mmCIF file with all atom_site columns, C-alpha atoms and ligand atoms in Angstrom:
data_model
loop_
_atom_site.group_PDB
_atom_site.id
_atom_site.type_symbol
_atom_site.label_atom_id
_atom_site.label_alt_id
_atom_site.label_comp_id
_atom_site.label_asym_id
_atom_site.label_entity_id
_atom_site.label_seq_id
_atom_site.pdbx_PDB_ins_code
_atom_site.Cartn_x
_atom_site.Cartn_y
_atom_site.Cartn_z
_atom_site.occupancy
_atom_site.B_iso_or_equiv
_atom_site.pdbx_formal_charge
_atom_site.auth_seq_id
_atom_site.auth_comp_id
_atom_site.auth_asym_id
_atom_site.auth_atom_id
_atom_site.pdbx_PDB_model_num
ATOM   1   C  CA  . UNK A 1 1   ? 61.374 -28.056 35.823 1.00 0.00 ? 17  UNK A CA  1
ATOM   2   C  CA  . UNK A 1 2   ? 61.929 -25.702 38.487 1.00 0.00 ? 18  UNK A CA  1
ATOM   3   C  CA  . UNK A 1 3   ? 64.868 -22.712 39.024 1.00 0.00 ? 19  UNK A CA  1
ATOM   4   C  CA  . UNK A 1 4   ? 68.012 -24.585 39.925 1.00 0.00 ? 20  UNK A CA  1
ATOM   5   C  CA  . UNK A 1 5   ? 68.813 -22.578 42.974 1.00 0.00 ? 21  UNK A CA  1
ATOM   6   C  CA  . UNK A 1 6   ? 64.849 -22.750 44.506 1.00 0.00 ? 22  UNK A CA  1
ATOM   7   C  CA  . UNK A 1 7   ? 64.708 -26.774 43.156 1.00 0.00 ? 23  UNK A CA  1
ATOM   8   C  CA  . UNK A 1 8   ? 68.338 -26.843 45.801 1.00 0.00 ? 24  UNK A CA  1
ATOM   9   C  CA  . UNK A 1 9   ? 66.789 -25.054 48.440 1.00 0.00 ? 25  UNK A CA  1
ATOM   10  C  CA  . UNK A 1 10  ? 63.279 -27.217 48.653 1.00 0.00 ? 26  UNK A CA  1
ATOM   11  C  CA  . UNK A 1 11  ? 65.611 -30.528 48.727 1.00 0.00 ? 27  UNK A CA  1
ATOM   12  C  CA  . UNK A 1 12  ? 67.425 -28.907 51.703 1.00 0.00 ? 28  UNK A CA  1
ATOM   13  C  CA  . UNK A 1 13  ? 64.222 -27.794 53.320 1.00 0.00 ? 29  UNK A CA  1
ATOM   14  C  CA  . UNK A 1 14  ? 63.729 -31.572 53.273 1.00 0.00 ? 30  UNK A CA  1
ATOM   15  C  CA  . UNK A 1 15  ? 66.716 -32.915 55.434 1.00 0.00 ? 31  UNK A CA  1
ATOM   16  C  CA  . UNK A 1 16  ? 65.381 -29.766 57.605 1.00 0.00 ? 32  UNK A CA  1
ATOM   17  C  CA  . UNK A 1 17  ? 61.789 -30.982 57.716 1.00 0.00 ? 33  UNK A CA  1
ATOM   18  C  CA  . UNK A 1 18  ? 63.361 -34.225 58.970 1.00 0.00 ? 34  UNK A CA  1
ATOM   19  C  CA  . UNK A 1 19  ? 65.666 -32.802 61.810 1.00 0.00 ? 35  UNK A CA  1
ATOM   20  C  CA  . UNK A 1 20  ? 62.732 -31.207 62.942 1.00 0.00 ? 36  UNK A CA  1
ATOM   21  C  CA  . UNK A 1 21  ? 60.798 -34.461 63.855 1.00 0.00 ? 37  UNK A CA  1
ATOM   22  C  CA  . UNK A 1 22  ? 63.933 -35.963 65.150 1.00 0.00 ? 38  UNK A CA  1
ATOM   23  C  CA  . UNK A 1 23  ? 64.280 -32.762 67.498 1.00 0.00 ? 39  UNK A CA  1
ATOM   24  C  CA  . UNK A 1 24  ? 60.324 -33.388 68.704 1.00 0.00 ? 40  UNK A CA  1
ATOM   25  C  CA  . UNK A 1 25  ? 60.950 -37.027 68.702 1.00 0.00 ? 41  UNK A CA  1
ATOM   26  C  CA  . UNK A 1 26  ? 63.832 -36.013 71.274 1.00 0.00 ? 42  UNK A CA  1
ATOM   27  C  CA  . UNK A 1 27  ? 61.397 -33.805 73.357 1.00 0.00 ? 43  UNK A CA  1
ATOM   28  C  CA  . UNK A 1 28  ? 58.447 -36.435 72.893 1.00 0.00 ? 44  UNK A CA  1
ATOM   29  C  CA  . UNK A 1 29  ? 60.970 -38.909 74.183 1.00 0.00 ? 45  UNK A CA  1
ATOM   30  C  CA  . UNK A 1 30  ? 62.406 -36.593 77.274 1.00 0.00 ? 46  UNK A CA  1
ATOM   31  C  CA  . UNK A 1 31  ? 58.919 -36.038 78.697 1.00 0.00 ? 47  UNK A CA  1
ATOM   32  C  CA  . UNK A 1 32  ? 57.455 -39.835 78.444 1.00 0.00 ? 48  UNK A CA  1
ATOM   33  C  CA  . UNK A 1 33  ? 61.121 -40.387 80.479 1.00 0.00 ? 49  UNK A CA  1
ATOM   34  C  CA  . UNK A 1 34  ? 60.011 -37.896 83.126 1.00 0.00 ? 50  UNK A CA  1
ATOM   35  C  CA  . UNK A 1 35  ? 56.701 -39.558 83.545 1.00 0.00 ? 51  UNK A CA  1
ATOM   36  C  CA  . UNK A 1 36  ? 54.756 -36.451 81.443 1.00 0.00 ? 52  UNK A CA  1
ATOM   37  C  CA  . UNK A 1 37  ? 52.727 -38.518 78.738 1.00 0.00 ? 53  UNK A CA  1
ATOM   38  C  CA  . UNK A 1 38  ? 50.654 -35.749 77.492 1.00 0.00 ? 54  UNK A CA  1
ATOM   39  C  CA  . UNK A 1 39  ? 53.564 -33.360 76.521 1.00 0.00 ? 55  UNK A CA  1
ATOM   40  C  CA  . UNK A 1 40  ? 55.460 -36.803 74.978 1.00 0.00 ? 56  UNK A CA  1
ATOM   41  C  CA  . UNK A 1 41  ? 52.032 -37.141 73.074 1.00 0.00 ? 57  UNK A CA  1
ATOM   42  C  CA  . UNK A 1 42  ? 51.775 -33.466 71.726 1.00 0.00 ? 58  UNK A CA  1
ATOM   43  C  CA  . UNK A 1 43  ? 55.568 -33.408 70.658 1.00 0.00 ? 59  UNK A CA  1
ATOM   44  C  CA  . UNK A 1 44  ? 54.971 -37.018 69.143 1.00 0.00 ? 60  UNK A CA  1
ATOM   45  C  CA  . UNK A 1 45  ? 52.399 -35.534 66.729 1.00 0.00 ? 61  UNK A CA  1
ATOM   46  C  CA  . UNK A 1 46  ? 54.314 -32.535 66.501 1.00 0.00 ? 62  UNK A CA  1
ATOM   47  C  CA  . UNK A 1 47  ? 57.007 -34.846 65.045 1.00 0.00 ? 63  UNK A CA  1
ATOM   48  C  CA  . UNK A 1 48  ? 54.328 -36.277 62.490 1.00 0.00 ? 64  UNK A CA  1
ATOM   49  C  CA  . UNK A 1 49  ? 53.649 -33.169 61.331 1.00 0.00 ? 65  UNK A CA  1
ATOM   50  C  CA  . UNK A 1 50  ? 57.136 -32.532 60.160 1.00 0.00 ? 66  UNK A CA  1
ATOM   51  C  CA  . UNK A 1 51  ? 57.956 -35.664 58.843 1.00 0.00 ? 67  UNK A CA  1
ATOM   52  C  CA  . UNK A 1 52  ? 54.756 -34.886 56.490 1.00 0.00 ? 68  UNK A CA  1
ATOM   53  C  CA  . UNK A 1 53  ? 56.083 -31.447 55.584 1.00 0.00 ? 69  UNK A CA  1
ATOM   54  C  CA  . UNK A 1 54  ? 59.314 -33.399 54.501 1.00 0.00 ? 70  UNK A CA  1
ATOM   55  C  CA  . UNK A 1 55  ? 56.837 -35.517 52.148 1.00 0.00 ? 71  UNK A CA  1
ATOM   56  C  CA  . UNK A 1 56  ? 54.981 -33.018 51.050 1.00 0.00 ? 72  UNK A CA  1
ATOM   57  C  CA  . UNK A 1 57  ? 58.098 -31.193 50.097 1.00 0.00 ? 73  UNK A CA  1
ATOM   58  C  CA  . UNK A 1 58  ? 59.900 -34.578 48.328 1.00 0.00 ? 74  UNK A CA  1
ATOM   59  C  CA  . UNK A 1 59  ? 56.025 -34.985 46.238 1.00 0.00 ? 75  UNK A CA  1
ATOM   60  C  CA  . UNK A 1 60  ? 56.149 -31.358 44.917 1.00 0.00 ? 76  UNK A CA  1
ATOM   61  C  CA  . UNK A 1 61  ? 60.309 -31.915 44.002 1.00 0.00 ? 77  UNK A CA  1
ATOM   62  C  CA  . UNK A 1 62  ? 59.054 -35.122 42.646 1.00 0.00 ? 78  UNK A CA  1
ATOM   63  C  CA  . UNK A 1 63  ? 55.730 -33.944 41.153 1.00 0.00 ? 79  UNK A CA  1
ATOM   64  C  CA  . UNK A 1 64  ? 58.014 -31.155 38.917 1.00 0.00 ? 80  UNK A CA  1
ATOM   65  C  CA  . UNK A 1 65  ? 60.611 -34.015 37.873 1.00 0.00 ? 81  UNK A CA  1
ATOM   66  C  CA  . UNK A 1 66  ? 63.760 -32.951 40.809 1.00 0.00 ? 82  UNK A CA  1
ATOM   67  C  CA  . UNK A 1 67  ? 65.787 -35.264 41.703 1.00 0.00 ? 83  UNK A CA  1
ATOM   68  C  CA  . UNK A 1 68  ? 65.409 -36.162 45.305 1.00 0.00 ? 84  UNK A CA  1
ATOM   69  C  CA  . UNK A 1 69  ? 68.921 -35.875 47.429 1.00 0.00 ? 85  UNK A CA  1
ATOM   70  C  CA  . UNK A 1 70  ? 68.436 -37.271 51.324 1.00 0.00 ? 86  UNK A CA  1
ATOM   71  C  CA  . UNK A 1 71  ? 71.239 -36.552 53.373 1.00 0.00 ? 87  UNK A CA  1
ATOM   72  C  CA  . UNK A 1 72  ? 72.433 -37.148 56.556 1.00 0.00 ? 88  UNK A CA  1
ATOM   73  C  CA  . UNK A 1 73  ? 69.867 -36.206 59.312 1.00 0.00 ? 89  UNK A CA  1
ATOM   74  C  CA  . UNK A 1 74  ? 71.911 -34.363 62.380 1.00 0.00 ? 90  UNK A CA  1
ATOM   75  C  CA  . UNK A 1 75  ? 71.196 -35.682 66.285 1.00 0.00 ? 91  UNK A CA  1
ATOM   76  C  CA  . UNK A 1 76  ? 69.271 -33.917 68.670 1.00 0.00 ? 92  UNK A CA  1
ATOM   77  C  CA  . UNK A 1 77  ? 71.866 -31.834 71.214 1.00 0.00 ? 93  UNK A CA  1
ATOM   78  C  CA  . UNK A 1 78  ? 70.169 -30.701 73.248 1.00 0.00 ? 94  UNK A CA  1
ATOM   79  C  CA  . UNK A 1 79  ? 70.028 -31.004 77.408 1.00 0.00 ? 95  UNK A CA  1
ATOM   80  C  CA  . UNK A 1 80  ? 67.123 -30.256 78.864 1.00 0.00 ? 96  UNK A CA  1
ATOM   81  C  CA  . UNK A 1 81  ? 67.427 -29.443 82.828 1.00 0.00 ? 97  UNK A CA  1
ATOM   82  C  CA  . UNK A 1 82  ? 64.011 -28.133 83.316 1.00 0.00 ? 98  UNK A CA  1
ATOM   83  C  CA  . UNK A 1 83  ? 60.523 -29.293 81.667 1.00 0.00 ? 99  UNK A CA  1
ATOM   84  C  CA  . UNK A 1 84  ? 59.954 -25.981 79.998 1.00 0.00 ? 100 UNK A CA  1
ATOM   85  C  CA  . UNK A 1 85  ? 63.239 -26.273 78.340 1.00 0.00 ? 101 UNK A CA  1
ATOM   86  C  CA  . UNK A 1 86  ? 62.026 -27.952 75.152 1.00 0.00 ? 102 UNK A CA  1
ATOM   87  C  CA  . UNK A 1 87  ? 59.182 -25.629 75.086 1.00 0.00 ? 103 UNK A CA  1
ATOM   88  C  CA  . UNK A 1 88  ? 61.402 -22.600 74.384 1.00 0.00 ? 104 UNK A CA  1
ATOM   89  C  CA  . UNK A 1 89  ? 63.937 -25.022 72.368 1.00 0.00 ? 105 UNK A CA  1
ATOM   90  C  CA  . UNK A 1 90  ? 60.666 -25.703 69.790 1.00 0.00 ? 106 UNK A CA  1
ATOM   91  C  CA  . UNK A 1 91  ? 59.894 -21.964 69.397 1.00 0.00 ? 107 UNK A CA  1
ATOM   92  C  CA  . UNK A 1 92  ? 63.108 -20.955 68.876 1.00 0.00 ? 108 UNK A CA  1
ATOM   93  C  CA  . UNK A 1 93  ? 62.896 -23.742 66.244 1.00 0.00 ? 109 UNK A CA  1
ATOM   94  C  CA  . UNK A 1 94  ? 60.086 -22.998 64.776 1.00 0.00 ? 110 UNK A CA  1
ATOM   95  C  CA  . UNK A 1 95  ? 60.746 -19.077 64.293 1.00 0.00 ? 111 UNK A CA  1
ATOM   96  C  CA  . UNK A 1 96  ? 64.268 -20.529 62.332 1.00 0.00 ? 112 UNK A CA  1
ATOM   97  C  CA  . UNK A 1 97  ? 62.098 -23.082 60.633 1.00 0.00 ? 113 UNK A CA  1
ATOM   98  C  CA  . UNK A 1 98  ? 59.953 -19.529 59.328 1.00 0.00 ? 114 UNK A CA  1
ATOM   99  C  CA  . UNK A 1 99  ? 63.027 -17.884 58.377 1.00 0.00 ? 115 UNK A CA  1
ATOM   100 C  CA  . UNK A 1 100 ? 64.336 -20.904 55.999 1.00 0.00 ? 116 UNK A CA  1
ATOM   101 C  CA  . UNK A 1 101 ? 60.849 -20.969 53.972 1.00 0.00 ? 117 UNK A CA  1
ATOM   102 C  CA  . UNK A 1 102 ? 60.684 -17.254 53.838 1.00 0.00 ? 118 UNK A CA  1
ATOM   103 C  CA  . UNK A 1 103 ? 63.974 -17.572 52.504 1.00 0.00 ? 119 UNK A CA  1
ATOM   104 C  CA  . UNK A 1 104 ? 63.048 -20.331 49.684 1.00 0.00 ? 120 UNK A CA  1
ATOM   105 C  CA  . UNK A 1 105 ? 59.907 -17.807 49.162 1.00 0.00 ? 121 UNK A CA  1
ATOM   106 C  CA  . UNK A 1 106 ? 62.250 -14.792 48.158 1.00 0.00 ? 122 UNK A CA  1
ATOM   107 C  CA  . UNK A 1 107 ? 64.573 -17.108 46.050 1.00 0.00 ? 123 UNK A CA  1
ATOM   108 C  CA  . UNK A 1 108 ? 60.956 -18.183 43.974 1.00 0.00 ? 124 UNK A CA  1
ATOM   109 C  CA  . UNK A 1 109 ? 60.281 -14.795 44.167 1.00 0.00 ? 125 UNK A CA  1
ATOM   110 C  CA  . UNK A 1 110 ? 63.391 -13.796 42.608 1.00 0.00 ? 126 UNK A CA  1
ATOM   111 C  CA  . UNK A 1 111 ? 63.099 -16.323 39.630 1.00 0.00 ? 127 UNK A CA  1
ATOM   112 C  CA  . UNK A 1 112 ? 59.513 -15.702 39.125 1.00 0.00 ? 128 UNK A CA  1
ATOM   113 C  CA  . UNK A 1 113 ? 59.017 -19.254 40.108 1.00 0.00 ? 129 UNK A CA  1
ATOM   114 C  CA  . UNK A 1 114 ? 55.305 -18.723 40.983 1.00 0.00 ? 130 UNK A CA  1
ATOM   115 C  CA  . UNK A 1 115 ? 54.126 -22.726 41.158 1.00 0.00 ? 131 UNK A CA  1
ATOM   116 C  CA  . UNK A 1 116 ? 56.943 -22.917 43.855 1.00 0.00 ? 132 UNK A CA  1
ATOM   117 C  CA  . UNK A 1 117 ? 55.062 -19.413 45.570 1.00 0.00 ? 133 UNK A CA  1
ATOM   118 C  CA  . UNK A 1 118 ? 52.019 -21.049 45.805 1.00 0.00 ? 134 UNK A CA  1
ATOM   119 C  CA  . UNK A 1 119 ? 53.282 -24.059 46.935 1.00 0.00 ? 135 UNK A CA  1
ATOM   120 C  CA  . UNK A 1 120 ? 54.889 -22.725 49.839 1.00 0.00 ? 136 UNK A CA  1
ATOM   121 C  CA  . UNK A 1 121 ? 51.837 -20.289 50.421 1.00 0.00 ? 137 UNK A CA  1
ATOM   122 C  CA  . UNK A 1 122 ? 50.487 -23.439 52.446 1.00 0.00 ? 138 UNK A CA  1
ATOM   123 C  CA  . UNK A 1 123 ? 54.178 -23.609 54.764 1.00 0.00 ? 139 UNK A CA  1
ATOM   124 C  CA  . UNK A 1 124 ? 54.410 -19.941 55.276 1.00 0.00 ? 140 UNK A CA  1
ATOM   125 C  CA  . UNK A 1 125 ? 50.314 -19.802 57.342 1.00 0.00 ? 141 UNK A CA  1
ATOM   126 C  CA  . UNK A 1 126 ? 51.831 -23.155 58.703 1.00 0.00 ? 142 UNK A CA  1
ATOM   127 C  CA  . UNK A 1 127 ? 54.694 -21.660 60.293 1.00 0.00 ? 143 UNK A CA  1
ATOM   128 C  CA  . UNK A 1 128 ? 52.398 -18.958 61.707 1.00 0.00 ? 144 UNK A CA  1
ATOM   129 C  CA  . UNK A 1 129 ? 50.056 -21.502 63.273 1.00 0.00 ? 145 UNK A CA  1
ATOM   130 C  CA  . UNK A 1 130 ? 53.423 -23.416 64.142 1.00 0.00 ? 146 UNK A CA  1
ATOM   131 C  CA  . UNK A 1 131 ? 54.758 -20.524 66.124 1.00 0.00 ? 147 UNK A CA  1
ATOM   132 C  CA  . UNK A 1 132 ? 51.674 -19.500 68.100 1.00 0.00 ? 148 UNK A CA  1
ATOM   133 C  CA  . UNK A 1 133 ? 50.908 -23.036 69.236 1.00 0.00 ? 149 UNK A CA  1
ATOM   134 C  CA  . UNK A 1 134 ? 54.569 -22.927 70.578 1.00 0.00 ? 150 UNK A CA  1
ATOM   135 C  CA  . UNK A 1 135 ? 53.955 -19.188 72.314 1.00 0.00 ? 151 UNK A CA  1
ATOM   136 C  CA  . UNK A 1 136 ? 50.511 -20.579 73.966 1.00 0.00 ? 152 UNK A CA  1
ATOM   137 C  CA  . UNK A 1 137 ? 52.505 -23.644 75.073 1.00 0.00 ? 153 UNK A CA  1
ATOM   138 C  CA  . UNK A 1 138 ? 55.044 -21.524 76.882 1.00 0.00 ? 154 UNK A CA  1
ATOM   139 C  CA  . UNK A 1 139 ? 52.141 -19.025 78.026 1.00 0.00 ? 155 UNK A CA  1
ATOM   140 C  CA  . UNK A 1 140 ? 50.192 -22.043 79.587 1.00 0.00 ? 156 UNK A CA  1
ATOM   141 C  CA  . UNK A 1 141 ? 53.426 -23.924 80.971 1.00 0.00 ? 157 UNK A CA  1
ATOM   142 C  CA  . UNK A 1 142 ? 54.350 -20.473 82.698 1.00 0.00 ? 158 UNK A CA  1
ATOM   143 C  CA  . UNK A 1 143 ? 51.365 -20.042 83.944 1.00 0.00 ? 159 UNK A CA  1
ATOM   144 C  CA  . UNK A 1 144 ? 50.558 -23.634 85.681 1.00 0.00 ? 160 UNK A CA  1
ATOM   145 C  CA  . UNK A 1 145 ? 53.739 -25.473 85.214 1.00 0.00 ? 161 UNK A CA  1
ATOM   146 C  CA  . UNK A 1 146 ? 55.032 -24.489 88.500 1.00 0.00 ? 162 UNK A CA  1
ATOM   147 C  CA  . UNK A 1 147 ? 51.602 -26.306 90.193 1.00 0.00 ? 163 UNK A CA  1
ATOM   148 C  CA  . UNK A 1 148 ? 51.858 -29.787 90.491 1.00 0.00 ? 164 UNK A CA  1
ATOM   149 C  CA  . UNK A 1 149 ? 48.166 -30.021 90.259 1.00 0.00 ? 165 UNK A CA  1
ATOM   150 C  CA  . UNK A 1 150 ? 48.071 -27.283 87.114 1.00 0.00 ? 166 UNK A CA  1
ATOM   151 C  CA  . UNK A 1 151 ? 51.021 -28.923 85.398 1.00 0.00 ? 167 UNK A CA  1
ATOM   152 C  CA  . UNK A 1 152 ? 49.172 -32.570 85.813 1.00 0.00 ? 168 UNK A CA  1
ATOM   153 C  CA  . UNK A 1 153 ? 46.039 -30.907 84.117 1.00 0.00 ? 169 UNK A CA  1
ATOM   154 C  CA  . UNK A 1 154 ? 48.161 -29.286 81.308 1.00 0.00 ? 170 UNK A CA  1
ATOM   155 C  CA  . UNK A 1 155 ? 49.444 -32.633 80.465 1.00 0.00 ? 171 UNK A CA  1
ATOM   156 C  CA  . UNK A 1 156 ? 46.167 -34.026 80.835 1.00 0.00 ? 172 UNK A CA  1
ATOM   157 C  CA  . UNK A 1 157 ? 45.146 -31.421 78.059 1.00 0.00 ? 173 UNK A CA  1
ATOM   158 C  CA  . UNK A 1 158 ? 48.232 -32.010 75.940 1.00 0.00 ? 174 UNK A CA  1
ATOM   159 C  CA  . UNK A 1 159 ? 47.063 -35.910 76.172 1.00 0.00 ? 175 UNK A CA  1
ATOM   160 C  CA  . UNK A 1 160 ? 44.051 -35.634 74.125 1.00 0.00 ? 176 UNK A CA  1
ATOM   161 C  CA  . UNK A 1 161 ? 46.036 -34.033 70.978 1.00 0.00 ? 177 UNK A CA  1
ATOM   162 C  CA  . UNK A 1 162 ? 45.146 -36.358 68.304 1.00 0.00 ? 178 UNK A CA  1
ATOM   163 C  CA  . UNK A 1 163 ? 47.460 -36.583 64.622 1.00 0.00 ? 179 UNK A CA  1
ATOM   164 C  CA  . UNK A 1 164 ? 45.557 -35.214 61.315 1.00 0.00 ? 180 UNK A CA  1
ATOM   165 C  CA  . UNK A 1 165 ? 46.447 -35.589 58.016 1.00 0.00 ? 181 UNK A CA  1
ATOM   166 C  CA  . UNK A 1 166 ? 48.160 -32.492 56.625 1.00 0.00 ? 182 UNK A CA  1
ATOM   167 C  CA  . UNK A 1 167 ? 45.038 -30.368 54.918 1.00 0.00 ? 183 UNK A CA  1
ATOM   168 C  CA  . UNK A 1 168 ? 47.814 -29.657 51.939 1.00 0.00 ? 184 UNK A CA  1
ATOM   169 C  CA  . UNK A 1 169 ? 47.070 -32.718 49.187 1.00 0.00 ? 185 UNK A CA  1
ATOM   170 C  CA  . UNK A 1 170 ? 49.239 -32.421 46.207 1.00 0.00 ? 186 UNK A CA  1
HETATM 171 FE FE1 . FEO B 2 .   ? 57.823 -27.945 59.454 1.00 0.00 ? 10  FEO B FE1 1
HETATM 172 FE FE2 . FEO B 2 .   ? 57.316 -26.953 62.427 1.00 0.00 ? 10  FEO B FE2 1
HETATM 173 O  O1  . FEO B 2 .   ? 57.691 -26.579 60.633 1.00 0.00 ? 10  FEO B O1  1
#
């Protein structure tokens, strides 16, 4: 049995986890519309990867006996007029997406929940990794986006992303 209030917050984290791969399914989707397979095939992992932080999240709720609440996943909103808009919309993301496990940290903290801290220990190097691969995206898009020839080879590169399982097993 975990602390009420950190038991909440990790079901919440959940319907997040899942709004984030809709929001990178939305990007993924935008980019293989404007003809730019190799971002659509980064952000289409990217969305993976967050639907598996939603399941890892539901197995450790479920793995400590928590009832499991899914609730109503909110639609992408947002309009993209440029192709380095959802570049900047995922950082932004992400560096909320750090902020809401920190927060579920300091409420484990608070109730000595330590199975929860370690737990999370995994999310909160994940959301540093998350973060800089969404700087070096926006460092390489402003660098040869603007090149029709350099933004062809970045997608090129962003092409040959391939999904792995999350290294987390619980
Ligand atoms: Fe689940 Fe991108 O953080």
């Amino acid at each position: 049995m975990l602390d009420k209030k950190v038991a909440e917050l990790l079901n919440e984290q959940v319907n997040k986890e899942f709004y984030s791969a809709y929001l990178y399914l939305d990007f993924s989707n935008y980019y293989y519309n404007e003809g730019l397979d190799g971002f659509g095939n980064w952000y289409k992992i990217q969305a993976q990867e967050e639907r598996d932080h939603a399941m890892l999240m539901i197995q450790y709720l479920q793995n400590n006996g928590e009832k499991i609440e899914l609730n109503t996943i909110n639609k992408p909103d947002k309009e993209y007029s440029s192709f380095g808009d959802p570049l900047n919309f995922g950082l932004e993301h992400e560096r909320y997406v750090t902020g809401l496990i920190h927060n579920i940290y300091a409420a484990a903290n608070d109730a000595h929940d330590f199975r929860t801290m370690q737990f999370l220990d995994w999310f909160v190097k994940e959301q540093g990794e998350e973060e800089k691969n969404a700087e070096d995206l926006i460092k390489k898009f402003n660098l040869f986006g603007s090149d029709p020839k350099g933004l062809y080879m970045l997608d090129n590169e962003l092409a040959a992303r391939v999904y792995a399982a999350p290294s987390l097993v619980l």
